C-alpha positions as CSV (number, residue, x, y, z in Angstrom):
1,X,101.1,247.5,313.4
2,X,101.2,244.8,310.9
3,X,102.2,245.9,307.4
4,X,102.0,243.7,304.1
5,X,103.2,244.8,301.1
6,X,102.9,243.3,297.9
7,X,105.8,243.2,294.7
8,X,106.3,241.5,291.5
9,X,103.7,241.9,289.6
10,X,103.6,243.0,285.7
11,X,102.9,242.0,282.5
12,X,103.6,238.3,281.1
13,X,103.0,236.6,277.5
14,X,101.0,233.5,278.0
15,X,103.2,230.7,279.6
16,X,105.6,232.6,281.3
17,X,106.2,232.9,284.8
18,X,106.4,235.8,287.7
19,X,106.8,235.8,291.1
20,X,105.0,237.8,293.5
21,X,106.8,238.9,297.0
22,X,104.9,239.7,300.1
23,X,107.0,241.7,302.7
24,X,105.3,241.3,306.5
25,X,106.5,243.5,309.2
26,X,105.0,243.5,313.0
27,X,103.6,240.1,312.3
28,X,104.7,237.0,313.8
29,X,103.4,233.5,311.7
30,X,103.2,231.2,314.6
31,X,99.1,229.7,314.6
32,X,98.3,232.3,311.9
33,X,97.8,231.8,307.6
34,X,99.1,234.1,304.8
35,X,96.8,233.6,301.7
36,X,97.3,234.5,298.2
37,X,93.8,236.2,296.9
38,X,93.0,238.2,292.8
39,X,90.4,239.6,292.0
40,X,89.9,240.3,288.2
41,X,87.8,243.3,286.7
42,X,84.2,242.2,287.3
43,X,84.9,239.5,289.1
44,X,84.6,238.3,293.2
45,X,88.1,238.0,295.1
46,X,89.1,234.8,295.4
47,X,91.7,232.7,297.6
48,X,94.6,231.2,295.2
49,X,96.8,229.9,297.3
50,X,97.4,230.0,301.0
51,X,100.0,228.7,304.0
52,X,99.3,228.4,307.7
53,X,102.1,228.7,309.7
54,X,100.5,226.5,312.6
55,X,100.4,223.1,311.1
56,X,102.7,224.1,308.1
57,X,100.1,224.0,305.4
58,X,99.9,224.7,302.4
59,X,96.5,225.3,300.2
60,X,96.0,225.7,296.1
61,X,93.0,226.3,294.4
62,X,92.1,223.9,292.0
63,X,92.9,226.0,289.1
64,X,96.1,227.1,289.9
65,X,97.3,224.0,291.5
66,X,100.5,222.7,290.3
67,X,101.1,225.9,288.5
68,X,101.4,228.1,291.6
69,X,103.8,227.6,294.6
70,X,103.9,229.9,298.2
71,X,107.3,230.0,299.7
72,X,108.4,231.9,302.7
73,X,111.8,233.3,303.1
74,X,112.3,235.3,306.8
75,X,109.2,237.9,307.1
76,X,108.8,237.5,302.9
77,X,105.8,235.2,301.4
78,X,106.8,234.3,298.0
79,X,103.4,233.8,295.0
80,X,105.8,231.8,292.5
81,X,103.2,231.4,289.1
82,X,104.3,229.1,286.6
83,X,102.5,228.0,283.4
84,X,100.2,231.7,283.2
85,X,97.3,231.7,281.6
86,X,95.1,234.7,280.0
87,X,92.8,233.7,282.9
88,X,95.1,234.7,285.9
89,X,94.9,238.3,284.5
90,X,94.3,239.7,287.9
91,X,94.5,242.1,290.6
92,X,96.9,239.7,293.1
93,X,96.6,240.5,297.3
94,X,98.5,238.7,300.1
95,X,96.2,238.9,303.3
96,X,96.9,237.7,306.9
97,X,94.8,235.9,309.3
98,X,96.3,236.2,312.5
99,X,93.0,234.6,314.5
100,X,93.1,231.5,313.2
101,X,91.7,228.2,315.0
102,X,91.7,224.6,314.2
103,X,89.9,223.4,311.3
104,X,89.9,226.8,309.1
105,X,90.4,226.4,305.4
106,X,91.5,229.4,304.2
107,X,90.7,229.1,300.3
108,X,86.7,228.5,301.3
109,X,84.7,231.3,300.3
110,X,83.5,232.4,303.3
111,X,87.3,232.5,305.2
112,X,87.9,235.2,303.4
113,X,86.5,237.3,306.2
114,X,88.9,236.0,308.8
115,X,91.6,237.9,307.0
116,X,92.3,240.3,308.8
117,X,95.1,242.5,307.4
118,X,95.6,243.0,303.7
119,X,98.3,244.2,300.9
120,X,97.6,247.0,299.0
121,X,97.5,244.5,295.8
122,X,99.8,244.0,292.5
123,X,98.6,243.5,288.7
124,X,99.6,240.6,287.3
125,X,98.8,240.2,283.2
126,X,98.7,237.8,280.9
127,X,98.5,237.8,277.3
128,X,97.8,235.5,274.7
């Protein structure tokens, strides 16, 4: 059973920086992609940030790009956030897609419903 399980979140002055953790277990990251998604209050969910593990790459939204990095360490997917704005106040979510095939962009809106398994979701706040 594949588990994710999402850390790090809190509250941040305008600026700063936090790091969000995403702890996998039961799920292997060959030919799959672990994306980075918030959804603030009234808002859609939307892809930030994402890696697939099949052709090691890496994918930033425009408007977090260069601000945001994804690291992996063992079975952990790192969210480092730089630079935080009042507009990244969100709910943050790490999601797996463990069916993925060639030519999949994982940020496009509509990919978000080949994600397949999903965190349970950390606040992450920013004030001016």
């Amino acid at each position: 059973q594949v588990q994710l399980v999402e850390s790090g979140g809190g509250s941040v002055q305008a600026g700063g920086s936090l790091r969000l953790s995403c702890a996998t277990s039961g799920y292997t990251f060959r030919n799959s992609c672990v994306g980075w998604f918030r959804q603030a209050q009234g808002k859609e969910r939307e892809g930030v940030a994402a890696r697939c593990f099949g052709g090691g790459v890496t994918y930033y939204a425009d408007s977090v790009k260069g601000r945001f990095t994804v690291s992996r360490d063992g079975d952990t997917v790192h969210l480092q956030m730089n630079s935080l704005k009042v507009v990244d106040t969100a709910m943050y979510y790490c999601a797996a897609a463990t069916r993925v095939v060639a030519g999949f962009r994982p940020l496009a809106p509509a990919a978000i419903a080949n994600f397949n398994y999903w965190g349970q979701g950390t606040q992450v706040t920013v004030s001016s």
